[in-house]
Coordinates of C-alpha atoms in Angstrom, one line a residue:
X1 CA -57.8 -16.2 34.3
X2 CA -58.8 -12.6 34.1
X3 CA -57.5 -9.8 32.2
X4 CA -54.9 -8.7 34.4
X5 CA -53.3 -12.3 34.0
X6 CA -53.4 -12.2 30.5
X7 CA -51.4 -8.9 30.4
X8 CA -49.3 -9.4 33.3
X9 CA -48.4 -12.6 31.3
X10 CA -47.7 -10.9 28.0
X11 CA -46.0 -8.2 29.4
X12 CA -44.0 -10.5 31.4
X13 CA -42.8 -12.6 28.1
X14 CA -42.4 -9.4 26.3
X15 CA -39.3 -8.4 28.8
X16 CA -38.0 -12.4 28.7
X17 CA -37.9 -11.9 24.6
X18 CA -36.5 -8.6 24.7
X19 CA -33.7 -9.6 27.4
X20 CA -33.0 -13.1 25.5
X21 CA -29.6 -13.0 23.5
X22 CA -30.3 -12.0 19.8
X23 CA -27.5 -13.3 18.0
X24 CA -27.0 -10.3 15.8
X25 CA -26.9 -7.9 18.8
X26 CA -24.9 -10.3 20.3
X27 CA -22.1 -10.0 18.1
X28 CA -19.0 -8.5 18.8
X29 CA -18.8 -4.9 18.2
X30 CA -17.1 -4.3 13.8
X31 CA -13.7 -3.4 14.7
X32 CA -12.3 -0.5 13.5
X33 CA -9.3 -0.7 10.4
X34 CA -6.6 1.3 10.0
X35 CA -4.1 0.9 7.3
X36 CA -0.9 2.6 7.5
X37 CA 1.1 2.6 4.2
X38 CA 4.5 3.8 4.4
X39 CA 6.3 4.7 1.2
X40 CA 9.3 3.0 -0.1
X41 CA 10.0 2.2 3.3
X42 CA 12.7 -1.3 3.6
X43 CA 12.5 -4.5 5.1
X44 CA 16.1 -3.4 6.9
X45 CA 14.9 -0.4 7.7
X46 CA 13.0 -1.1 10.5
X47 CA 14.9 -2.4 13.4
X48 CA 12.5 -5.2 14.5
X49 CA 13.3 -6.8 11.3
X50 CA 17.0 -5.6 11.0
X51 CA 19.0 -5.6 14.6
X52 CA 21.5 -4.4 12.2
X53 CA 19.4 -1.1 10.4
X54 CA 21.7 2.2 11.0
X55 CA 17.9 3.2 11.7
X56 CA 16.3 3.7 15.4
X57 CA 12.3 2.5 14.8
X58 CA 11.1 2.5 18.4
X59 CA 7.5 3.1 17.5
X60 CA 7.2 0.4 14.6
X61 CA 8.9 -1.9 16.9
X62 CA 6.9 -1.2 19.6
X63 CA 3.6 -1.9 17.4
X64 CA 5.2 -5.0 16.0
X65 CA 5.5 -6.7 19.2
X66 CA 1.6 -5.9 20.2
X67 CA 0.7 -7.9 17.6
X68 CA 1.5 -10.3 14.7
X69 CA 4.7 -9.6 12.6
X70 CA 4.9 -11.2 8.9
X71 CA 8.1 -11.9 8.0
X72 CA 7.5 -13.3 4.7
X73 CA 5.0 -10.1 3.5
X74 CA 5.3 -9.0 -0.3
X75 CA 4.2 -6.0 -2.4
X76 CA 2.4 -7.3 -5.0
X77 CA 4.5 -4.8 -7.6
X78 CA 7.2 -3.2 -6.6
X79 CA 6.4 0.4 -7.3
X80 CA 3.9 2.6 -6.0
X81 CA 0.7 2.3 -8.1
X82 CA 0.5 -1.3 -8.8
X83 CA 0.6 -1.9 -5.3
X84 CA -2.4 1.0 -4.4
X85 CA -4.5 -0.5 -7.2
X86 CA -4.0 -4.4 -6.0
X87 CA -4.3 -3.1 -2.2
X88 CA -7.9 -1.2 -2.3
X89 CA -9.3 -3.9 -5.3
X90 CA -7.4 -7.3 -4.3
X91 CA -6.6 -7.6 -7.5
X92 CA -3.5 -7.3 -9.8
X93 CA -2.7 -4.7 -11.5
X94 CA -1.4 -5.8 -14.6
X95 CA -4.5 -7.1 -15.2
X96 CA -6.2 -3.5 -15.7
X97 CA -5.0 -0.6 -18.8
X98 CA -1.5 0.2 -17.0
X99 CA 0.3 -3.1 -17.4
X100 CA 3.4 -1.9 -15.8
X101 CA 4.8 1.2 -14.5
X102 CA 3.5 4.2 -12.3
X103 CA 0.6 7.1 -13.0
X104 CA 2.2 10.4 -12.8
X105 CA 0.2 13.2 -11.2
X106 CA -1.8 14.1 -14.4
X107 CA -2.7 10.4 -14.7
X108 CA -6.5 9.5 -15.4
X109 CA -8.3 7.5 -12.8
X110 CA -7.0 3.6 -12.7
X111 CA -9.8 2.0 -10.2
X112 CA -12.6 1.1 -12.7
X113 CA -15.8 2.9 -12.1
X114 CA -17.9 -0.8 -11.2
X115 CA -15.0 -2.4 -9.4
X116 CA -15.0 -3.1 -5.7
X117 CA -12.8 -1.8 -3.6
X118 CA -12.3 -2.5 0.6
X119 CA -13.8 0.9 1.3
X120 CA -16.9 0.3 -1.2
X121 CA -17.1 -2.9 0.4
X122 CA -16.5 -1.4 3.8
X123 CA -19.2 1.5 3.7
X124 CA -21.7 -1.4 2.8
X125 CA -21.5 -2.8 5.6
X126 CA -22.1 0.3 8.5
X127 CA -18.5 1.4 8.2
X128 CA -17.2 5.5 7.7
X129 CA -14.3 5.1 5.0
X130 CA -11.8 8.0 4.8
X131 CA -8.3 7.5 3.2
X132 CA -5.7 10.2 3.7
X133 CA -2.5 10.8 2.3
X134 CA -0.9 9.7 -1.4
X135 CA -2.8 8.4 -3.3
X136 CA -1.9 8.1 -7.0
X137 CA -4.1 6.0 -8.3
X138 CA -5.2 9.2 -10.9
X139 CA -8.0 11.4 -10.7
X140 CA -9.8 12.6 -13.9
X141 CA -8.7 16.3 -14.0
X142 CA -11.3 18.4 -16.0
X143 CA -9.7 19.7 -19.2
X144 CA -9.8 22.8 -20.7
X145 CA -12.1 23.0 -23.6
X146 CA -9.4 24.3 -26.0
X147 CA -7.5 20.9 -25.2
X148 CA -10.0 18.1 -25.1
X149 CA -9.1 17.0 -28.7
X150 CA -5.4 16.9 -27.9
X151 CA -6.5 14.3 -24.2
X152 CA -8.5 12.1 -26.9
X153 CA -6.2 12.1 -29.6
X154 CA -3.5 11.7 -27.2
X155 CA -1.3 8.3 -26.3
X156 CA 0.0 7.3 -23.0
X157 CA 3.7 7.8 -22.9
X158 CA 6.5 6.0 -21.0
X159 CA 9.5 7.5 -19.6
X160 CA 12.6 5.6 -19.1
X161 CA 11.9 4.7 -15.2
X162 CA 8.1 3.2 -15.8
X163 CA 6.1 6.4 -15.2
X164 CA 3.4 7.5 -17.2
X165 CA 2.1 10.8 -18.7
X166 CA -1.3 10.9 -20.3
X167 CA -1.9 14.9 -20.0
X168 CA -0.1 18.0 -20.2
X169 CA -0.1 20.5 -17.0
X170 CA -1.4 23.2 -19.3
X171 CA -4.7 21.2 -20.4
X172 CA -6.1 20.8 -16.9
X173 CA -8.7 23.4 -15.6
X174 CA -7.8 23.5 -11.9
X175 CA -11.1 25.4 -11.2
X176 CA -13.5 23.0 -11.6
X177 CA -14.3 19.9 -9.2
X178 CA -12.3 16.5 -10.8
X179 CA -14.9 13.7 -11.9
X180 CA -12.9 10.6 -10.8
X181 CA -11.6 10.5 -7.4
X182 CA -11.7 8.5 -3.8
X183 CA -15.4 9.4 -3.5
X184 CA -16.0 7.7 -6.3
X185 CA -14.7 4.2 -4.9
X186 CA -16.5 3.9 -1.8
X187 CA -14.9 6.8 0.7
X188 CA -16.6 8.9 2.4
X189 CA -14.2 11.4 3.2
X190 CA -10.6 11.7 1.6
X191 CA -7.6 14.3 1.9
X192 CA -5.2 13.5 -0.7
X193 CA -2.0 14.2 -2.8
X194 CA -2.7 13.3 -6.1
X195 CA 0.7 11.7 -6.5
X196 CA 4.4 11.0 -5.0
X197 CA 5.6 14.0 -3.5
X198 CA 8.5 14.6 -5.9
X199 CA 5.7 14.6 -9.0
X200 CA 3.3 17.4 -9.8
X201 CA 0.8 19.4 -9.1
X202 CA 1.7 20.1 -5.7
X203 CA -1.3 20.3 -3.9
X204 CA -4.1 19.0 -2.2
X205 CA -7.5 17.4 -2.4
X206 CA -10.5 17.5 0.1
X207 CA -13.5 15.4 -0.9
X208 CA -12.1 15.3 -4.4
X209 CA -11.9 19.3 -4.4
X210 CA -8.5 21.2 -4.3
X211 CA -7.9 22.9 -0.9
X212 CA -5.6 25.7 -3.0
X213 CA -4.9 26.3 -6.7
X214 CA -1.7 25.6 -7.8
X215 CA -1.0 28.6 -9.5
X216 CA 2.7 28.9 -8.6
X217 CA 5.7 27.1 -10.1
X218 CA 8.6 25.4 -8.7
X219 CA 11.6 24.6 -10.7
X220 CA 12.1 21.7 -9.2
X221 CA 15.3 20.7 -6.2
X222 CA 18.3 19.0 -6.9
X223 CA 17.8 18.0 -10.2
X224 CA 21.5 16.7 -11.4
X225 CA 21.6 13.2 -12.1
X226 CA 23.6 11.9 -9.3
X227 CA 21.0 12.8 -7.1
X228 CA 18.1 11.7 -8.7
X229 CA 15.0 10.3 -6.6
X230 CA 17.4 10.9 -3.6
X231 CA 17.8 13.9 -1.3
X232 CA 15.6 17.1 -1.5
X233 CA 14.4 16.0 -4.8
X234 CA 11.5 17.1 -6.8
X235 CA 10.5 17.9 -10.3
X236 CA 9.4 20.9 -11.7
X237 CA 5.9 22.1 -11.6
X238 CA 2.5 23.5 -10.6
X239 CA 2.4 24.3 -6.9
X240 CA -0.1 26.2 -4.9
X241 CA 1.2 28.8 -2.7
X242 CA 1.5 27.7 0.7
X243 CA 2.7 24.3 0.1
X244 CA 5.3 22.6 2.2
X245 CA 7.0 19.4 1.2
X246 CA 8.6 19.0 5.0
X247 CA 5.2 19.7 6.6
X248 CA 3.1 17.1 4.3
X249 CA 4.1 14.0 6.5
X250 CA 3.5 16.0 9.4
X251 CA 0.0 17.4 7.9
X252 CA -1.5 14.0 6.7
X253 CA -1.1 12.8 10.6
X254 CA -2.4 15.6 12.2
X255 CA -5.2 15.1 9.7
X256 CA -5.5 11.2 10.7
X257 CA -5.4 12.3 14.5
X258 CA -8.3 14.3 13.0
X259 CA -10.4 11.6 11.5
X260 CA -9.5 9.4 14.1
X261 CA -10.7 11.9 17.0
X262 CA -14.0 13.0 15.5
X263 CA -15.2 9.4 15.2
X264 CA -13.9 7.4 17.8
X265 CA -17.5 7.8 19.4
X266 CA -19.4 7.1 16.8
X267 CA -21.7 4.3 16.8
X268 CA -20.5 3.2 13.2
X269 CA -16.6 1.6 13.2
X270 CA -14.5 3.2 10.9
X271 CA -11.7 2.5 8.1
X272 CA -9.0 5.3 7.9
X273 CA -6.9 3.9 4.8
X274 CA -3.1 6.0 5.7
X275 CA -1.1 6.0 2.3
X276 CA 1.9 8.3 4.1
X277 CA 4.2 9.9 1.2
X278 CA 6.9 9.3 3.4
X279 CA 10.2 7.9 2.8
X280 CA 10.3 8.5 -0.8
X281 CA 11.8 11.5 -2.0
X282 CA 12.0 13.9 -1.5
X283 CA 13.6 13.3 1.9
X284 CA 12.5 16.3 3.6
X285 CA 13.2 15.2 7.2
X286 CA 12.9 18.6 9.6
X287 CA 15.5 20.0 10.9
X288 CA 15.5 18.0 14.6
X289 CA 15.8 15.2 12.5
X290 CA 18.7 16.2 10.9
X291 CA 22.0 14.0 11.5
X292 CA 19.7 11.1 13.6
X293 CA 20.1 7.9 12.3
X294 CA 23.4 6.5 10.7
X295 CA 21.9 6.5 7.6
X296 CA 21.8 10.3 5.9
X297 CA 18.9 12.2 5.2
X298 CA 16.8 9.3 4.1
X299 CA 17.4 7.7 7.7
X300 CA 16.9 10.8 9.2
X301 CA 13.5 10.8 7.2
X302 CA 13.1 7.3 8.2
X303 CA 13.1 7.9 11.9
X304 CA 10.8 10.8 10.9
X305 CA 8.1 8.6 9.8
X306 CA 8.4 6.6 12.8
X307 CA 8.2 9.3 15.5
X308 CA 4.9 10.6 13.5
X309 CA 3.4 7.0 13.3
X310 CA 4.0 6.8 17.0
X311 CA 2.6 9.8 17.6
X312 CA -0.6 8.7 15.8
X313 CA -0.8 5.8 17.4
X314 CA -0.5 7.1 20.7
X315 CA -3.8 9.3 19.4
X316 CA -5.7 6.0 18.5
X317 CA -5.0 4.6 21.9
X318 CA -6.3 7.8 24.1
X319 CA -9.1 7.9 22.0
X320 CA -10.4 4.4 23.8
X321 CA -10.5 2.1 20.8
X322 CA -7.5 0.8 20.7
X323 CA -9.3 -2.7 21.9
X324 CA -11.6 -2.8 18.7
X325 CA -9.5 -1.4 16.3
X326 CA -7.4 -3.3 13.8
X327 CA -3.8 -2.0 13.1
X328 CA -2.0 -2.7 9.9
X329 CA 1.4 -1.2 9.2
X330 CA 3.2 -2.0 6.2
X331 CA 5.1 0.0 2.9
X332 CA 4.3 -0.4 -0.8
X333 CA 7.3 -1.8 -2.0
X334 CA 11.1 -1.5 -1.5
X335 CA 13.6 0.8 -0.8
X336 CA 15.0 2.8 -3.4
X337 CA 18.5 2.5 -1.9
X338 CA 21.6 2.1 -4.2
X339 CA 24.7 -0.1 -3.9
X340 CA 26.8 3.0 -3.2
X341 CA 24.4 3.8 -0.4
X342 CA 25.2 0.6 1.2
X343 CA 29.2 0.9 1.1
X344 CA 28.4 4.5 2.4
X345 CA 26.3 4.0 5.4
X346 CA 27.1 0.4 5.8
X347 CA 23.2 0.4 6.1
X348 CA 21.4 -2.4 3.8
X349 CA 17.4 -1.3 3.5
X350 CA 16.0 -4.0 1.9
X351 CA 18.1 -6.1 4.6
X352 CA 20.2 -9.3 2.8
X353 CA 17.8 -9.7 0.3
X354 CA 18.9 -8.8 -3.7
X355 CA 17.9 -5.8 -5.3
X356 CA 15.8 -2.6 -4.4
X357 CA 12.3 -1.2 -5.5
X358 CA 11.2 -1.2 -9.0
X359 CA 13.0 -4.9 -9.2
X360 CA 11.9 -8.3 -9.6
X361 CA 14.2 -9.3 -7.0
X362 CA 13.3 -10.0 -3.2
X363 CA 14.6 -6.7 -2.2
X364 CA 11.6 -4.5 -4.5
X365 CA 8.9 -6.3 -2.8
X366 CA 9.6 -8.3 0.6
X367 CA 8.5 -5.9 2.8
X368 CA 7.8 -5.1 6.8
X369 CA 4.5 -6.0 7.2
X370 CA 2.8 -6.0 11.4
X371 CA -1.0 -6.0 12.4
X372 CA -2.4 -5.5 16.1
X373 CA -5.7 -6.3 17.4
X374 CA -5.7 -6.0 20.9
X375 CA -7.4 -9.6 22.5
X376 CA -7.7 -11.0 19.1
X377 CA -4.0 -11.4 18.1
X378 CA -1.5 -12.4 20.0
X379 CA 1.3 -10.1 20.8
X380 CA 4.7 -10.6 20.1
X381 CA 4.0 -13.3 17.6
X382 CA 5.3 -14.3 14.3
X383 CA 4.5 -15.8 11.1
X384 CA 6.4 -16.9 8.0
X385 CA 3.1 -17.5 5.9
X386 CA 3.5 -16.2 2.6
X387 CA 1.0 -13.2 1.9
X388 CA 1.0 -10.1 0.0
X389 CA -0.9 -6.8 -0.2
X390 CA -3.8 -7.9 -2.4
X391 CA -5.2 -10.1 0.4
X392 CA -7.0 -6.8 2.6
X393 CA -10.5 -7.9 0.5
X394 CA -10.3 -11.2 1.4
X395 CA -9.2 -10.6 4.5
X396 CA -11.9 -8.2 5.8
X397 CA -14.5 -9.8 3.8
X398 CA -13.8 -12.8 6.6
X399 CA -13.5 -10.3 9.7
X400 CA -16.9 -9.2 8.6
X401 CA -18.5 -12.6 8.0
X402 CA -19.4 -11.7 4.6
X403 CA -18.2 -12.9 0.4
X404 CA -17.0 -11.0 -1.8
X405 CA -19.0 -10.5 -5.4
X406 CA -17.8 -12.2 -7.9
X407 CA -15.4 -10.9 -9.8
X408 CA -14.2 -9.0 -6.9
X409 CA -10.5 -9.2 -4.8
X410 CA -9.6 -12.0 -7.4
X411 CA -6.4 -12.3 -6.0
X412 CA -7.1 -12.3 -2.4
X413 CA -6.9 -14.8 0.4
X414 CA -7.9 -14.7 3.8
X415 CA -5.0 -14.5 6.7
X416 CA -7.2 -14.3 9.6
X417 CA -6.5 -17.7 10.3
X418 CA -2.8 -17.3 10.7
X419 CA -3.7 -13.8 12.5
X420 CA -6.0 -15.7 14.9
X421 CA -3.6 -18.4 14.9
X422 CA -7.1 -20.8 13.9
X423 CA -5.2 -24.2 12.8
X424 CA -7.9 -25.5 11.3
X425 CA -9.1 -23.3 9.3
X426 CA -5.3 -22.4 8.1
X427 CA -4.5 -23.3 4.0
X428 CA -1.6 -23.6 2.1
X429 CA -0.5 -20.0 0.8
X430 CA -1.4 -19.3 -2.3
X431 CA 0.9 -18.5 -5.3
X432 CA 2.4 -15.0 -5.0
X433 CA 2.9 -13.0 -8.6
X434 CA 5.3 -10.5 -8.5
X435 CA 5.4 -7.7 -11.2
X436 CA 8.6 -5.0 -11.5
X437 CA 8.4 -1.8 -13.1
X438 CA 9.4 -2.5 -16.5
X439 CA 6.9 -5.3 -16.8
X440 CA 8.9 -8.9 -15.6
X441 CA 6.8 -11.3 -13.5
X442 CA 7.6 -13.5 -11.3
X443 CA 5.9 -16.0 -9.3
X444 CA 6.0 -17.2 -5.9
X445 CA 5.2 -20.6 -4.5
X446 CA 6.2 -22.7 -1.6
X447 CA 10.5 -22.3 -1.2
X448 CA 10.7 -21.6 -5.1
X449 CA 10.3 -18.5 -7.1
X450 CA 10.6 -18.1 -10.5
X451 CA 11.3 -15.0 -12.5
X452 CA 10.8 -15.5 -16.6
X453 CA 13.6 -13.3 -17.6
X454 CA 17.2 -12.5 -16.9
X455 CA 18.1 -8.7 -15.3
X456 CA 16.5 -6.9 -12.6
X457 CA 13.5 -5.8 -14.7
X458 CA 13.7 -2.6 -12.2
X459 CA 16.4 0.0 -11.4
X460 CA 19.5 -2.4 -10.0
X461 CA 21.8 -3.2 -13.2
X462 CA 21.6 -5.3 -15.1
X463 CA 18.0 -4.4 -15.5
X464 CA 17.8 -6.6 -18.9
X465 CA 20.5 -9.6 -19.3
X466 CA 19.5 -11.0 -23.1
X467 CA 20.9 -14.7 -22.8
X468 CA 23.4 -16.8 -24.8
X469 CA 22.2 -19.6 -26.5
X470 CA 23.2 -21.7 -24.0
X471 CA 21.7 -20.0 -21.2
X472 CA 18.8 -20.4 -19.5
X473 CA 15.9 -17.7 -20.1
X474 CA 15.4 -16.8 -17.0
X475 CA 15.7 -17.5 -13.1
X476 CA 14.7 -20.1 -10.4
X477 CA 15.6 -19.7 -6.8
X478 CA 15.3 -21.5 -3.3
X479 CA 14.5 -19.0 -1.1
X480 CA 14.7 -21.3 1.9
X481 CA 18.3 -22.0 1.0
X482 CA 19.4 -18.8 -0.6
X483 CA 17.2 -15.7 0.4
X484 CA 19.6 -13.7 -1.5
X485 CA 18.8 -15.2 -5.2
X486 CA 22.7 -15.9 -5.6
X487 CA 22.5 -19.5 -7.3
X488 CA 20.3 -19.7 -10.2
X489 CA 18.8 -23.3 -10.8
X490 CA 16.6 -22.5 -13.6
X491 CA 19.2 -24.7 -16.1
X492 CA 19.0 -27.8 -13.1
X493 CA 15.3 -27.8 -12.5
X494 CA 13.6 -27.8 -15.3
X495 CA 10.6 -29.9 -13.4
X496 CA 10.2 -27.1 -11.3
X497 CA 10.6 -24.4 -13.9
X498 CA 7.5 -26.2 -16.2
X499 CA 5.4 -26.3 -13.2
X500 CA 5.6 -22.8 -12.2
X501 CA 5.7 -21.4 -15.7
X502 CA 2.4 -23.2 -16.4
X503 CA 0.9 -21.9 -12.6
X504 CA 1.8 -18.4 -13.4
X505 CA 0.3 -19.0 -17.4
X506 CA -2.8 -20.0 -15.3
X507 CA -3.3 -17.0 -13.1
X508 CA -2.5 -14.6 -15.7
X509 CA -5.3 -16.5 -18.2
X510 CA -8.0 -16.4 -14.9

């Protein structure tokens, strides 16, 4: 055989390799994630869930029945920055320096500087990370020079409704870059709010650097207490100049449409984490909003959100990767919606479950909770698997084919069986914790939860019930046979209360 045989021949296996399937290039293309985080936002707000809600929710209903809705979904806390923490880490957030309660917007950084997070774990394998929106989780404000002895010397202080204040407004130097932020937990690119949109500072955050100093001051809207946390409201503060509270909801989606646009041709997927500040208060609905729903301003606001998340979606889909893109839609915890509300509006937000945010009960943390993946899930479908917001790390980690590091997303487990409807690979939930704002767990397994203490442990009174001698200590439900928490059979099941006291004992000594 002569030379031209020999390299006809090589040449000839060189194109057979090169054609062959490689398993790795073989692979389906990383779909993209997008998280979408509503705020406050009810389980009987959104229509799909509630035929009932005073509330039109075309959009959400619409995205629900592309994909798989959860109708058993809780918050692992049931205020806002429990939930963020547990959501981005997979873990609890008791178990870090804020055992209960929320950051205010002068609040130091909560995500510890070595812990994993889904973006950090994201970004490590080929993805762009970018959140946008709310995001208190604290950012470590440079202070003053004058003041740094007062920050060390200082304690953490709690207010009456869970919120804590570690820094005065006065000691921060808004000129200089903050040292803790999103970039510093695996984003790439972040646009943020440093905190609810009824706290200050009032301003915003690109890459971790203010877009505008906040060197004006607002008194503060409807600040009586019959209207507090409801309505127009804010507190008094640092603002910059050309803020907007109606135009925020608006601005974080044109921003998304943004993000979304600019790399929906990439070659890398993406994650766009979407913490909207929207429905907690302030309701700020725009004016075409005004008078909409059957349920006052905050339905108005309500149907607000949904119009803008439909609007965004619409983006993702004429961008062309709706196919490979994962869509998860979901709030951070219950609606703050009073008894009076109800009798009002004859609306019930958290549905016919007890309670509202901040609580221990059903009603502060069963949520709306939906995720679409076009091919992948199947539309229209349902689950009643018991999950909760701590299980994105585990989650992803199995999209991606990858584990976690130890001592990361402790309290996560996988759902994409139940997603991909994969029988045999599906598990028995596991046991759910549930923390309110003043500190009371609970825990979650199978038809029974059990709460260790007496009183809402929230906002709904009574929020602490100090028992009699004679009764019990705290509170065991069915929730197959009474959603609503009415019959308490922590005095008749004392089997049951010893087993779950002792599973919760467990988890919180892991």
């Amino acid at each position: 055989m002569n030379r031209f045989h020999y390299g006809f021949i090589a040449i000839f296996l060189l194109f057979l390799f090169s054609c062959s399937p490689d398993k790795k290039e073989a692979a389906p293309d990383k779909p993209n994630i997008i998280y979408i985080l509503a705020d406050d936002l009810g389980y009987g707000d959104v229509s799909a869930y509630n035929p009932q809600s005073k509330i039109k929710t075309p959009n959400i209903d619409q995205l629900a029945s592309e994909g798989m809705r959860f109708t058993d979904a809780h918050s692992p806390s049931s205020v806002c920055t429990p939930t963020r923490y547990g959501i981005l880490t997979g873990r609890y957030c008791w178990r870090t320096k804020l055992p209960q309660g929320v950051l205010r917007g002068y609040g130091k950084a909560l995500i510890e500087k070595d812990r994993e997070t889904i973006a950090s774990l994201l970004k490590e394998n080929g993805y762009t990370t970018g959140v946008i929106g709310k995001w208190h989780l604290g950012v470590d404000w440079v202070v003053k020079e004058e003041f740094k002895d007062s920050l060390q010397n200082g304690k953490a202080d709690w207010n009456e409704f869970g919120m804590m204040t570690q820094m005065d407004e006065n000691w921060v130097d808004f000129s200089q870059k903050p040292t803790d932020g999103p970039l510093n937990h695996g984003f790439d690119y972040s646009y943020i709010l440093p905190a609810s949109l009824d706290m200050q500072p009032y301003c915003y955050l690109e890459n971790d650097v203010l877009t505008e100093l906040p060197t004006e001051h607002t008194p503060g809207n409807e600040l009586n207490s019959a209207s507090y946390a409801t309505g127009a409201f804010w507190r008094p503060g640092k603002i910059t100049k050309s803020f907007d509270f109606y135009d925020v909801l608006p601005n974080f989606i044109r921003q998304a449409k943004t993000f979304v646009e600019s790399h929906a041709k990439d070659k890398k997927p993406f994650f766009l984490y979407l913490p909207l500040a929207a429905p907690h208060s302030p309701w700020v609905p725009t004016e075409n909003y005004n008078g909409k729903s059957g349920a006052g301003e905050y339905g108005d606001f309500v149907q607000m959100v949904d119009d803008q998340v439909g609007s965004f979606l619409k983006t993702i889909d004429q961008s062309g990767i709706s196919d490979n893109t994962i869509v998860v839609f979901t709030s951070d915890n219950g609606p703050f919606w009073k008894p009076d509300f109800i009798e009002r509006f004859n609306h019930r937000a958290a549905a016919n479950y007890r309670g509202m945010k901040a609580d221990i009960h059903e009603g502060g943390h069963r949520i709306p909770f939906m995720v679409r993946w076009p091919g992948k899930i199947q539309p229209g479908s349902q689950s009643n698997f018991t999950t909760t917001l701590t299980n994105l790390m585990a989650t992803t980690a199995d999209v991606l084919g990858v584990k976690l590091k130890v001592n990361s997303g402790e309290d996560s487990q996988s759902i994409l069986p139940i997603l991909m409807n994969d029988k045999s690979k599906i598990t028995e939930a596991m046991p759910v914790v549930h923390h309110s704002s003043k500190g009371f767990f609970a825990i979650r397994k199978g038809d029974w939860k059990l709460m260790e203490r007496q009183g809402s442990g929230g906002f709904s009174e009574p929020v602490i019930i100090e028992p009699k001698e004679d009764e019990p200590i705290g509170q065991l439900y069915n929730l197959k046979d009474d959603p609503s928490e009415t019959n308490n059979l922590y005095a008749d099941k004392t089997e049951i209360v010893m087993e779950l006291i002792s599973e919760l004992d467990k988890i919180r000594n892991r």
